[in-house]
Amino acid sequence: MERLVPAWLAETERHDPAAAREARTGWDRGSLSARAAEDLATWVTARVTDTGFNEDEGPRVDGPARITPADKDVVHRWLTGQGHRI
């Protein structure tokens, strides 16, 4: 979480500064809003970069951090543990 959330917040800030402020405030307080939680879950799913595919088998998702399927699972479990529906 400590590695992924800063990358998510930085990307969100480039595209929607207001949403990034809301998310950063929630993260700093230890509780994301439902909107921020949904955005994080969607972001981590879309940014999985270590899919096990090679160049001939599928696309590679470029991003600011290497994100594995296991990372996605960790984020989803953390969000679920915080009471969010994924």
Short mmCIF file of C-alpha atoms in Angstrom, two decimals:
data_model
loop_
_atom_site.label_atom_id
_atom_site.label_comp_id
_atom_site.label_asym_id
_atom_site.label_seq_id
_atom_site.Cartn_x
_atom_site.Cartn_y
_atom_site.Cartn_z
CA MET A 1 0.00 0.00 0.00
CA GLU A 2 2.78 2.42 0.92
CA ARG A 3 4.35 1.98 -2.52
CA LEU A 4 1.18 2.05 -4.59
CA VAL A 5 -0.93 4.77 -2.99
CA PRO A 6 1.60 7.56 -3.71
CA ALA A 7 1.70 6.52 -7.40
CA TRP A 8 -2.10 6.49 -7.52
CA LEU A 9 -2.37 9.88 -5.83
CA ALA A 10 0.22 11.41 -8.18
CA GLU A 11 -1.61 10.14 -11.25
CA THR A 12 -4.97 11.22 -9.89
CA GLU A 13 -3.60 14.69 -9.19
CA ARG A 14 -2.61 15.08 -12.85
CA HIS A 15 -6.12 14.21 -14.03
CA ASP A 16 -8.44 15.39 -11.24
CA PRO A 17 -6.81 17.61 -8.59
CA ALA A 18 -9.99 17.86 -6.51
CA ALA A 19 -10.37 14.08 -6.33
CA ALA A 20 -6.68 13.78 -5.46
CA ARG A 21 -7.04 16.25 -2.57
CA GLU A 22 -10.04 14.33 -1.24
CA ALA A 23 -8.23 11.01 -1.56
CA ARG A 24 -5.01 12.31 0.01
CA THR A 25 -6.94 13.75 2.95
CA GLY A 26 -8.72 10.44 3.46
CA TRP A 27 -5.50 8.45 3.15
CA ASP A 28 -3.75 10.71 5.66
CA ARG A 29 -6.64 10.23 8.08
CA GLY A 30 -6.69 6.47 7.49
CA SER A 31 -10.10 6.32 5.83
CA LEU A 32 -10.81 6.68 2.11
CA SER A 33 -14.20 7.85 0.91
CA ALA A 34 -16.27 5.41 -1.13
CA ARG A 35 -15.41 7.36 -4.29
CA ALA A 36 -11.67 7.31 -3.56
CA ALA A 37 -11.78 3.59 -2.70
CA GLU A 38 -13.53 2.82 -5.97
CA ASP A 39 -11.00 4.93 -7.88
CA LEU A 40 -8.07 3.15 -6.20
CA ALA A 41 -9.53 -0.29 -6.90
CA THR A 42 -10.10 0.60 -10.55
CA TRP A 43 -6.66 2.20 -10.89
CA VAL A 44 -4.73 -0.75 -9.44
CA THR A 45 -6.65 -3.19 -11.64
CA ALA A 46 -5.98 -1.13 -14.76
CA ARG A 47 -2.29 -0.66 -13.94
CA VAL A 48 -1.24 -4.28 -13.42
CA THR A 49 2.08 -4.37 -15.28
CA ASP A 50 3.35 -7.83 -14.41
CA THR A 51 0.77 -10.01 -16.10
CA GLY A 52 2.97 -12.97 -16.94
CA PHE A 53 2.45 -12.29 -20.64
CA ASN A 54 5.40 -11.80 -22.94
CA GLU A 55 5.48 -9.20 -25.72
CA ASP A 56 3.81 -11.59 -28.17
CA GLU A 57 1.03 -12.62 -25.79
CA GLY A 58 -0.47 -9.40 -24.63
CA PRO A 59 -0.19 -5.74 -23.82
CA ARG A 60 2.10 -4.26 -21.25
CA VAL A 61 0.59 -1.50 -19.14
CA ASP A 62 3.14 1.23 -18.56
CA GLY A 63 2.90 3.22 -15.38
CA PRO A 64 4.84 4.91 -12.60
CA ALA A 65 5.20 1.75 -10.54
CA ARG A 66 5.46 -1.95 -11.27
CA ILE A 67 2.16 -3.44 -10.16
CA THR A 68 1.64 -7.18 -9.98
CA PRO A 69 -1.57 -9.18 -9.74
CA ALA A 70 -0.58 -9.83 -6.11
CA ASP A 71 -0.39 -6.06 -5.52
CA LYS A 72 -3.91 -5.72 -6.91
CA ASP A 73 -5.10 -8.44 -4.55
CA VAL A 74 -3.45 -6.70 -1.58
CA VAL A 75 -5.14 -3.40 -2.43
CA HIS A 76 -8.52 -5.07 -2.91
CA ARG A 77 -8.18 -6.96 0.40
CA TRP A 78 -7.14 -3.78 2.20
CA LEU A 79 -10.11 -1.87 0.78
CA THR A 80 -12.48 -4.70 1.71
CA GLY A 81 -10.97 -4.75 5.21
CA GLN A 82 -11.74 -1.02 5.44
CA GLY A 83 -15.40 -1.78 4.72
CA HIS A 84 -15.45 -0.91 1.03
CA ARG A 85 -17.17 -3.07 -1.57
CA ILE A 86 -14.99 -4.03 -4.52
#
